[in-house]
CSV table of C-alpha atoms in Angstrom, one decimal:
chain,number,residue,atom,x,y,z
F,15,GLN,CA,84.6,-57.8,-7.9
F,16,GLU,CA,87.5,-55.4,-7.7
F,17,ARG,CA,90.4,-57.4,-5.5
F,18,ARG,CA,93.3,-55.3,-5.2
F,19,THR,CA,93.0,-51.8,-3.6
F,20,ASN,CA,94.8,-50.0,-6.6
F,21,SER,CA,92.6,-50.9,-8.9
F,22,PHE,CA,89.7,-50.3,-7.1
F,23,SER,CA,87.8,-47.0,-8.3
F,24,TYR,CA,88.1,-44.3,-5.7
F,25,SER,CA,86.1,-41.7,-8.0
F,26,THR,CA,82.8,-43.4,-7.8
F,27,TYR,CA,80.7,-44.5,-4.9
F,28,HIS,CA,79.7,-48.2,-3.9
F,29,THR,CA,77.3,-50.6,-2.4
F,30,LEU,CA,78.0,-51.5,1.2
F,31,ASP,CA,79.1,-54.7,0.0
F,32,GLU,CA,81.5,-53.5,-2.2
F,33,ILE,CA,82.8,-51.5,0.9
F,34,TYR,CA,83.1,-54.0,2.9
F,35,SER,CA,85.2,-56.4,0.6
F,36,TRP,CA,87.4,-53.6,-0.2
F,37,ILE,CA,88.2,-53.5,3.3
F,38,ASP,CA,89.3,-56.5,3.7
F,39,ASN,CA,91.7,-56.1,0.9
F,40,LEU,CA,93.0,-53.3,2.7
F,41,VAL,CA,94.2,-55.1,5.7
F,42,SER,CA,95.3,-58.0,3.4
F,43,GLU,CA,97.5,-55.4,1.5
F,44,TYR,CA,98.9,-54.2,5.1
F,45,PRO,CA,98.9,-56.5,7.6
F,46,LYS,CA,101.4,-55.1,9.7
F,47,LEU,CA,99.7,-52.1,9.8
F,48,VAL,CA,95.7,-52.3,8.9
F,49,SER,CA,93.5,-54.5,11.1
F,50,LYS,CA,89.9,-55.0,11.1
F,51,ILE,CA,87.7,-54.9,14.2
F,52,ASN,CA,84.1,-56.3,14.6
F,53,ILE,CA,83.0,-53.8,17.3
F,54,GLY,CA,79.3,-55.3,17.2
F,55,HIS,CA,76.1,-55.5,14.8
F,56,SER,CA,73.4,-52.7,13.3
F,57,SER,CA,69.6,-53.8,14.5
F,58,GLU,CA,69.1,-55.4,11.0
F,59,GLY,CA,72.2,-57.4,12.0
F,60,ARG,CA,74.9,-56.0,9.4
F,61,PRO,CA,78.7,-56.1,11.1
F,62,LEU,CA,80.2,-52.5,12.2
F,63,TYR,CA,83.9,-53.0,10.8
F,64,VAL,CA,86.4,-50.7,11.9
F,65,LEU,CA,90.0,-50.4,10.5
F,66,LYS,CA,92.7,-50.3,12.9
F,67,PHE,CA,95.8,-48.7,11.7
F,68,SER,CA,98.4,-49.4,14.3
F,69,THR,CA,102.3,-50.1,14.9
F,70,GLY,CA,101.1,-51.9,18.0
F,71,ASP,CA,101.6,-51.7,21.8
F,72,ASN,CA,98.0,-50.0,22.2
F,73,LYS,CA,98.8,-46.4,22.0
F,74,PRO,CA,96.1,-43.7,22.6
F,75,ALA,CA,94.1,-43.3,19.8
F,76,ILE,CA,91.5,-40.9,17.2
F,77,TRP,CA,88.8,-42.1,16.4
F,78,ILE,CA,87.2,-41.3,13.1
F,79,ASP,CA,83.9,-42.2,11.8
F,80,ASN,CA,82.0,-41.7,8.6
F,81,GLY,CA,78.3,-42.6,7.3
F,82,ILE,CA,76.3,-42.3,10.4
F,83,HIS,CA,73.5,-40.6,8.3
F,84,ALA,CA,72.9,-42.9,5.7
F,85,ARG,CA,72.3,-40.2,2.7
F,86,GLU,CA,75.5,-38.7,2.9
F,87,TRP,CA,77.1,-41.3,0.4
F,88,ILE,CA,80.1,-38.4,0.2
F,89,THR,CA,81.4,-39.6,3.7
F,90,PRO,CA,82.4,-43.6,3.6
F,91,ALA,CA,83.2,-42.5,-0.6
F,92,THR,CA,85.8,-40.0,1.5
F,93,GLY,CA,86.5,-42.5,4.4
F,94,ILE,CA,87.6,-45.2,2.1
F,95,TRP,CA,90.0,-42.9,0.0
F,96,THR,CA,91.7,-41.4,3.7
F,97,ALA,CA,91.9,-45.0,4.6
F,98,LYS,CA,94.2,-46.0,1.2
F,99,LYS,CA,96.6,-42.7,2.3
F,100,ILE,CA,97.0,-43.2,5.9
F,101,ALA,CA,98.2,-46.9,4.7
F,102,SER,CA,100.1,-45.6,1.8
F,103,SER,CA,101.5,-42.7,3.5
F,104,TYR,CA,102.9,-44.6,6.3
F,105,GLY,CA,106.5,-45.1,5.9
F,106,LYS,CA,106.8,-42.5,3.1
F,107,ASP,CA,105.5,-39.5,4.3
F,108,SER,CA,107.1,-38.3,7.3
F,109,LEU,CA,104.8,-36.6,9.6
F,110,VAL,CA,101.6,-39.4,8.8
F,111,THR,CA,104.6,-41.7,10.2
F,112,ASP,CA,105.1,-39.6,12.9
F,113,ILE,CA,101.6,-39.7,13.6
F,114,ILE,CA,100.7,-43.0,13.6
F,115,GLU,CA,104.1,-43.9,15.9
F,116,GLN,CA,102.3,-42.2,18.5
F,117,LEU,CA,98.7,-42.7,18.0
F,118,ASP,CA,96.6,-45.1,16.7
F,119,ILE,CA,94.2,-44.5,14.5
F,120,PHE,CA,90.1,-46.1,13.8
F,121,LEU,CA,88.4,-45.0,11.2
F,122,LEU,CA,84.6,-46.8,11.2
F,123,ILE,CA,83.4,-46.0,7.5
F,124,VAL,CA,80.2,-47.0,7.6
F,125,THR,CA,78.5,-46.3,11.0
F,126,ASN,CA,74.8,-46.9,9.5
F,127,PRO,CA,75.2,-50.0,7.8
F,128,ASP,CA,71.6,-50.7,7.7
F,129,GLY,CA,70.8,-47.3,6.3
F,130,TYR,CA,73.3,-47.3,3.7
F,131,SER,CA,71.9,-50.4,2.4
F,132,TYR,CA,69.0,-49.1,2.5
F,133,THR,CA,69.9,-46.3,0.1
F,134,HIS,CA,71.0,-48.0,-2.1
F,135,SER,CA,68.1,-50.3,-2.5
F,136,THR,CA,64.9,-48.6,-1.8
F,137,ASN,CA,65.3,-45.1,-0.5
F,138,ARG,CA,68.1,-42.4,-1.8
F,139,MET,CA,67.5,-40.1,0.7
F,140,TRP,CA,67.0,-41.9,4.0
F,141,ARG,CA,68.6,-40.6,6.6
F,142,LYS,CA,67.9,-42.9,9.8
F,143,THR,CA,68.8,-46.1,11.3
F,144,ARG,CA,66.8,-48.7,10.7
F,145,SER,CA,65.3,-49.9,13.5
F,146,ILE,CA,61.8,-51.0,14.5
F,147,ASN,CA,59.5,-48.2,16.6
F,148,VAL,CA,57.3,-49.8,19.2
F,149,GLY,CA,54.0,-48.2,18.6
F,150,SER,CA,54.8,-46.4,15.5
F,151,GLN,CA,54.7,-47.4,12.2
F,152,CYS,CA,57.6,-45.1,11.2
F,153,VAL,CA,61.1,-47.0,10.9
F,154,GLY,CA,64.5,-45.5,12.4
F,155,VAL,CA,66.2,-43.2,15.1
F,156,ASP,CA,68.6,-40.1,13.8
F,157,PRO,CA,71.5,-41.8,14.8
F,158,ASN,CA,72.8,-38.3,15.7
F,159,ARG,CA,70.3,-37.3,18.1
F,160,ASN,CA,70.9,-40.8,19.9
F,161,TRP,CA,74.0,-40.0,21.8
F,162,ASN,CA,73.9,-39.5,25.9
F,163,ALA,CA,75.2,-35.7,26.0
F,164,GLY,CA,71.7,-33.9,26.5
F,165,PHE,CA,69.9,-36.6,25.0
F,166,GLY,CA,66.0,-35.6,24.5
F,167,GLY,CA,66.2,-31.5,24.3
F,168,PRO,CA,64.9,-29.6,22.1
F,169,GLY,CA,67.4,-30.0,19.6
F,170,SER,CA,65.9,-33.5,18.7
F,171,SER,CA,62.2,-34.6,18.1
F,172,SER,CA,60.2,-37.3,20.3
F,173,ASN,CA,58.3,-37.9,17.2
F,174,PRO,CA,59.5,-41.5,15.7
F,175,CYS,CA,58.3,-39.7,11.9
F,176,ALA,CA,60.7,-37.0,12.2
F,177,GLU,CA,64.3,-37.0,10.3
F,178,THR,CA,65.9,-35.9,13.9
F,179,TYR,CA,63.9,-38.6,15.9
F,180,HIS,CA,65.9,-39.2,19.2
F,181,GLY,CA,64.9,-42.7,19.9
F,182,ALA,CA,63.2,-44.1,22.5
F,183,TYR,CA,66.6,-43.7,25.4
F,184,PRO,CA,70.3,-42.8,25.2
F,185,HIS,CA,71.9,-45.9,22.8
F,186,SER,CA,68.7,-47.2,21.8
F,187,GLU,CA,70.6,-48.3,18.6
F,188,PRO,CA,73.3,-50.5,18.6
F,189,GLU,CA,75.3,-48.7,15.8
F,190,ILE,CA,75.8,-45.8,18.8
F,191,LYS,CA,75.9,-48.3,21.6
F,192,SER,CA,78.3,-50.6,19.7
F,193,VAL,CA,80.6,-47.5,19.1
F,194,ALA,CA,80.0,-45.7,22.7
F,195,ASP,CA,81.1,-49.2,24.2
F,196,PHE,CA,83.9,-49.6,22.3
F,197,ILE,CA,85.6,-45.7,22.8
F,198,LEU,CA,85.1,-46.3,26.5
F,199,ASP,CA,86.4,-50.1,26.9
F,200,HIS,CA,89.3,-48.3,25.3
F,201,GLY,CA,89.5,-45.8,27.3
F,202,ASN,CA,92.1,-43.5,26.2
F,203,VAL,CA,90.6,-42.4,22.6
F,204,LYS,CA,92.4,-38.3,22.3
F,205,ALA,CA,90.0,-37.5,19.3
F,206,LEU,CA,86.9,-38.1,17.9
F,207,LEU,CA,85.9,-37.1,15.0
F,208,THR,CA,82.9,-37.4,12.9
F,209,ILE,CA,82.3,-36.5,9.5
F,210,HIS,CA,78.7,-35.7,7.9
F,211,SER,CA,77.6,-33.6,4.8
F,212,TYR,CA,77.1,-30.7,3.4
F,213,SER,CA,77.4,-27.4,5.2
F,214,GLN,CA,81.4,-27.0,4.9
F,215,MET,CA,81.4,-26.4,8.6
F,216,LEU,CA,84.1,-27.3,11.2
F,217,LEU,CA,82.0,-27.9,14.9
F,218,PHE,CA,83.1,-28.6,18.1
F,219,PRO,CA,81.3,-28.9,21.5
F,220,TYR,CA,78.4,-27.9,22.4
F,221,GLY,CA,75.2,-28.5,20.4
F,222,TYR,CA,73.1,-28.9,23.3
F,223,THR,CA,73.8,-25.9,25.5
F,224,ASN,CA,75.3,-22.6,24.9
F,225,SER,CA,77.4,-23.0,28.0
F,226,LEU,CA,81.2,-22.4,25.7
F,227,ALA,CA,83.8,-26.0,26.9
F,228,PRO,CA,86.5,-25.3,28.7
F,229,ASP,CA,89.0,-25.9,26.0
F,230,HIS,CA,87.0,-23.6,23.8
F,231,GLU,CA,89.6,-21.2,23.1
F,232,GLU,CA,92.2,-24.3,21.9
F,233,LEU,CA,88.9,-25.8,19.9
F,234,ASN,CA,88.4,-22.8,18.3
F,235,GLU,CA,92.4,-21.9,17.2
F,236,LEU,CA,92.3,-25.8,15.9
F,237,ALA,CA,89.5,-25.6,14.1
F,238,LYS,CA,90.4,-22.6,12.3
F,239,LYS,CA,93.8,-24.1,11.2
F,240,ALA,CA,92.3,-26.8,9.9
F,241,ALA,CA,89.8,-25.0,7.5
F,242,THR,CA,92.6,-23.0,6.4
F,243,ALA,CA,94.4,-26.1,5.6
F,244,LEU,CA,91.3,-27.2,3.9
F,245,SER,CA,90.8,-24.5,2.4
F,246,SER,CA,94.0,-24.1,0.9
F,247,LEU,CA,93.5,-26.7,-1.9
F,248,TYR,CA,90.3,-26.1,-3.6
F,249,GLU,CA,89.6,-22.7,-1.7
F,250,THR,CA,86.5,-24.3,-0.3
F,251,ARG,CA,85.5,-22.1,2.4
F,252,TYR,CA,84.3,-23.8,5.5
F,253,THR,CA,83.0,-21.8,8.2
F,254,TYR,CA,83.9,-23.4,12.1
F,255,GLY,CA,82.3,-23.0,15.2
F,256,THR,CA,80.0,-24.4,18.3
F,257,THR,CA,77.4,-26.2,16.9
F,258,ILE,CA,74.6,-24.4,18.8
F,259,ALA,CA,76.6,-21.1,17.5
F,260,THR,CA,77.1,-22.0,14.2
F,261,ILE,CA,74.0,-23.8,12.4
F,262,TYR,CA,71.4,-25.2,15.8
F,263,GLN,CA,70.9,-26.5,18.8
F,264,ALA,CA,71.4,-30.0,18.1
F,265,ASP,CA,70.8,-32.4,20.9
F,266,GLY,CA,72.7,-35.9,21.6
F,267,THR,CA,74.8,-35.8,19.5
F,268,THR,CA,78.7,-37.7,18.6
F,269,THR,CA,80.7,-35.1,19.0
F,270,ASP,CA,79.1,-33.6,22.8
F,271,TRP,CA,79.4,-37.3,23.6
F,272,GLY,CA,82.8,-37.6,23.4
F,273,TYR,CA,83.5,-34.5,24.7
F,274,ASP,CA,81.6,-35.0,27.9
F,275,ASN,CA,83.8,-38.3,28.4
F,276,GLY,CA,86.7,-37.0,28.1
F,277,ILE,CA,87.7,-36.2,24.5
F,278,LYS,CA,88.9,-33.1,24.1
F,279,TYR,CA,89.6,-32.8,20.4
F,280,SER,CA,86.2,-34.1,19.6
F,281,TYR,CA,84.8,-32.2,16.2
F,282,THR,CA,81.9,-32.8,13.6
F,283,PHE,CA,83.1,-32.2,9.3
F,284,GLU,CA,80.5,-30.9,7.0
F,285,LEU,CA,82.2,-31.8,3.9
F,286,ARG,CA,81.5,-30.1,0.7
F,287,ASP,CA,78.4,-28.6,-0.7
F,288,THR,CA,78.4,-27.3,-4.5
F,289,GLY,CA,75.3,-25.5,-3.7
F,290,LYS,CA,73.4,-27.2,-6.6
F,291,TYR,CA,73.7,-31.1,-5.7
F,292,GLY,CA,72.6,-31.9,-2.0
F,293,PHE,CA,73.2,-35.2,-0.7
F,294,ILE,CA,73.9,-35.9,-4.7
F,295,LEU,CA,77.2,-34.8,-4.8
F,296,PRO,CA,78.7,-35.7,-8.4
F,297,ALA,CA,80.9,-38.7,-7.9
F,298,SER,CA,83.4,-36.2,-9.8
F,299,GLN,CA,84.0,-34.7,-6.5
F,300,ILE,CA,84.9,-37.4,-4.5
F,301,ILE,CA,88.7,-37.4,-4.9
F,302,PRO,CA,88.5,-33.3,-4.4
F,303,THR,CA,86.6,-33.9,-1.3
F,304,ALA,CA,88.4,-36.1,0.4
F,305,GLU,CA,91.7,-34.6,-0.8
F,306,GLU,CA,91.2,-31.3,1.3
F,307,THR,CA,89.2,-32.9,3.9
F,308,TRP,CA,92.1,-34.7,4.6
F,309,LEU,CA,94.3,-31.5,4.7
F,310,ALA,CA,92.2,-30.8,7.6
F,311,LEU,CA,92.3,-33.9,9.1
F,312,VAL,CA,96.1,-34.3,9.2
F,313,GLU,CA,96.3,-30.4,10.8
F,314,ILE,CA,93.8,-32.4,13.6
F,315,MET,CA,95.7,-35.2,14.5
F,316,LYS,CA,99.1,-33.6,14.2
F,317,HIS,CA,98.0,-31.4,16.9
F,318,VAL,CA,96.6,-33.9,19.2
F,319,LYS,CA,100.1,-35.7,18.4
F,320,ASP,CA,102.1,-32.6,19.8
F,321,HIS,CA,99.5,-32.0,22.7
F,322,PRO,CA,99.4,-35.1,25.0
F,323,TYR,CA,97.2,-34.8,27.4
L,18,GLN,CA,61.9,-48.1,-5.0
L,19,ASN,CA,60.9,-44.8,-4.0
L,20,LEU,CA,60.4,-42.4,-7.1
L,21,TYR,CA,61.1,-38.3,-6.5
L,22,VAL,CA,59.5,-37.3,-9.5
L,23,GLY,CA,58.8,-33.5,-10.0
L,24,ASP,CA,60.4,-33.3,-6.1
L,25,GLN,CA,62.6,-30.3,-6.0
L,26,VAL,CA,64.9,-29.0,-3.4
L,27,LEU,CA,64.6,-25.5,-3.0
L,28,ARG,CA,67.4,-23.4,-1.2
L,29,VAL,CA,65.5,-20.8,1.6
L,30,TYR,CA,66.7,-17.8,2.8
L,31,ALA,CA,65.7,-15.7,6.2
L,32,ARG,CA,66.1,-12.4,6.4
L,33,ASP,CA,64.5,-12.2,9.9
L,34,ASN,CA,63.3,-13.8,13.0
L,35,VAL,CA,60.0,-13.7,11.4
L,36,GLN,CA,60.6,-15.4,8.6
L,37,LEU,CA,63.1,-17.7,10.4
L,38,GLU,CA,59.8,-18.7,12.6
L,39,LEU,CA,57.3,-19.0,9.7
L,40,LEU,CA,60.2,-21.5,8.4
L,41,ARG,CA,59.8,-23.9,11.2
L,42,GLN,CA,55.5,-23.6,10.6
L,43,LEU,CA,56.7,-24.3,7.1
L,44,VAL,CA,58.4,-27.6,7.6
L,45,ALA,CA,56.5,-28.4,10.3
L,46,THR,CA,53.3,-29.0,8.7
L,47,GLU,CA,53.3,-32.5,8.6
L,48,HIS,CA,50.8,-32.9,5.4
L,49,LEU,CA,53.5,-31.2,3.0
L,50,GLN,CA,56.1,-34.0,3.6
L,51,ILE,CA,58.9,-31.2,3.8
L,52,ASP,CA,62.2,-33.3,4.3
L,53,ILE,CA,65.1,-30.7,5.5
L,54,TRP,CA,68.0,-31.4,4.1
L,55,ARG,CA,70.0,-28.6,5.9
L,56,SER,CA,68.3,-26.9,8.5
L,57,PRO,CA,70.2,-23.9,10.1
L,58,THR,CA,67.9,-21.4,11.9
L,59,LYS,CA,70.6,-19.0,11.8
L,60,LEU,CA,70.3,-15.7,9.8
L,61,GLY,CA,72.1,-15.3,7.2
L,62,LEU,CA,72.6,-19.2,6.4
L,63,SER,CA,70.2,-21.0,4.2
L,64,MET,CA,68.3,-23.4,4.4
L,65,ASP,CA,67.7,-26.3,1.8
L,66,VAL,CA,64.3,-28.4,2.1
L,67,SER,CA,63.2,-31.5,0.0
L,68,VAL,CA,59.4,-30.9,-1.3
L,69,PRO,CA,57.5,-33.7,-3.2
L,70,PHE,CA,56.0,-32.7,-5.9
L,71,THR,CA,52.4,-32.6,-4.6
L,72,SER,CA,53.3,-29.8,-1.8
L,73,LEU,CA,55.5,-28.2,-4.2
L,74,GLN,CA,52.6,-25.4,-5.3
L,75,GLY,CA,51.6,-25.2,-1.4
L,76,ALA,CA,55.3,-24.5,-0.1
L,77,LYS,CA,56.2,-21.7,-3.3
L,78,VAL,CA,53.0,-20.2,-2.5
L,79,PHE,CA,53.5,-19.9,1.5
L,80,LEU,CA,57.2,-19.3,0.8
L,81,GLU,CA,56.3,-15.7,-2.1
L,82,SER,CA,53.3,-15.0,-0.2
L,83,ASN,CA,55.5,-14.4,3.3
L,84,ASN,CA,58.3,-12.6,1.2
L,85,ILE,CA,60.5,-14.9,1.9
L,86,PRO,CA,63.0,-15.6,-0.7
L,87,TYR,CA,64.5,-18.9,-2.0
L,88,SER,CA,66.0,-20.5,-5.6
L,89,ILE,CA,65.7,-24.1,-7.1
L,90,MET,CA,68.5,-25.7,-6.1
L,91,ILE,CA,67.5,-28.9,-7.8
L,92,GLU,CA,64.6,-28.8,-10.4
L,93,ASP,CA,63.7,-32.7,-10.4
L,94,VAL,CA,65.3,-34.6,-7.6
L,95,GLN,CA,64.3,-38.4,-9.8
L,96,ALA,CA,66.4,-37.3,-12.5
L,97,LEU,CA,69.3,-36.4,-10.6
L,98,LEU,CA,69.3,-39.8,-8.6
L,99,ASP,CA,68.4,-41.5,-12.5
L,100,GLN,CA,72.0,-39.8,-13.8
L,101,GLU,CA,73.5,-40.9,-10.1
L,102,GLN,CA,72.5,-44.2,-11.2
L,103,GLN,CA,73.9,-44.1,-14.3
L,104,ASP,CA,76.8,-42.7,-13.3
L,105,MET,CA,77.2,-45.4,-11.1
L,106,LYS,CA,76.4,-48.5,-14.0
L,107,ALA,CA,78.8,-46.8,-16.3
L,108,SER,CA,81.9,-46.7,-13.3
L,109,ARG,CA,81.1,-50.7,-12.9
L,110,LEU,CA,81.5,-51.4,-16.4
């Protein structure tokens, strides 16, 4: 058991229990800034814990989630490092302090805890949730095809055995419903950042249609700035653009749902790819990945702070 | 525990729309049990597919007979997973 966040190893991958224990430690070390909110449960009953970074007063908020695809281990690892960075920078780094004094930050480190747990116990390459599909032997839904935005379109699959199965209906997955309900109930989320791996891309709406978002130009400019900031540290090359134009048509995704529900700054990160390991990114790359991603996150958070709407 | 002994991950490049369509056919062939790790359908971007050991020959024959370039990204997925487990154990110690 690692009882203090300072002695926690940020350069290795951790189980769900270790991550949840670490969350408690972070909250106890920064009680005036960080709190833990249980926003719901997974289909197998695991809690969904969100870290809230706030100085009080229910300010406009930035949402960040990691680990929606179970096998993308680098994303919760990056989320842990990011949480510590936010907490330890407040009051020391003027930009981070300014951001937190004007905006709350919600950080979900493991969006798909059932899947994540399954990757540690049974199948390292599992991607989906672990919900039962009535009438099928195949388990799980792709949680990034389950959102109510272009749900069920050709950029997803109706086959429960497929990796991109969209589920029986929008928000059928309790993990997705919990997040969607939380964000809608909050009512003042201004940015939604969802962290994936491993294509080195920064994507924004839309994925389900070729139509450009009304805020396309601003989103594109900000993506360019964020990708440039990210690359400045280790020269990691990022491409950016709309999901549909940059990679493929994808229906029912987080960012499209966010944008369609009034959250202008909706982005998907695809973290680094060494070109050699795919999802099995060596643990030695966790901290460099988190460090470079942080620069892009800060660029976006600063823009959100400076452009209220 | 799922075992991936001998499974490989191939990085495949589609040069034109015809090859892209052939790739879609390949991954849609259910009995090959190909798992798409990264699936850009845009020309010029690579696609990473995890291929079970038993389907390797069929998949490679398909790619080579259609002149679709590919490289082996991961030689043996299980070896890499074993290494990852060892690294995690060592880190805990």
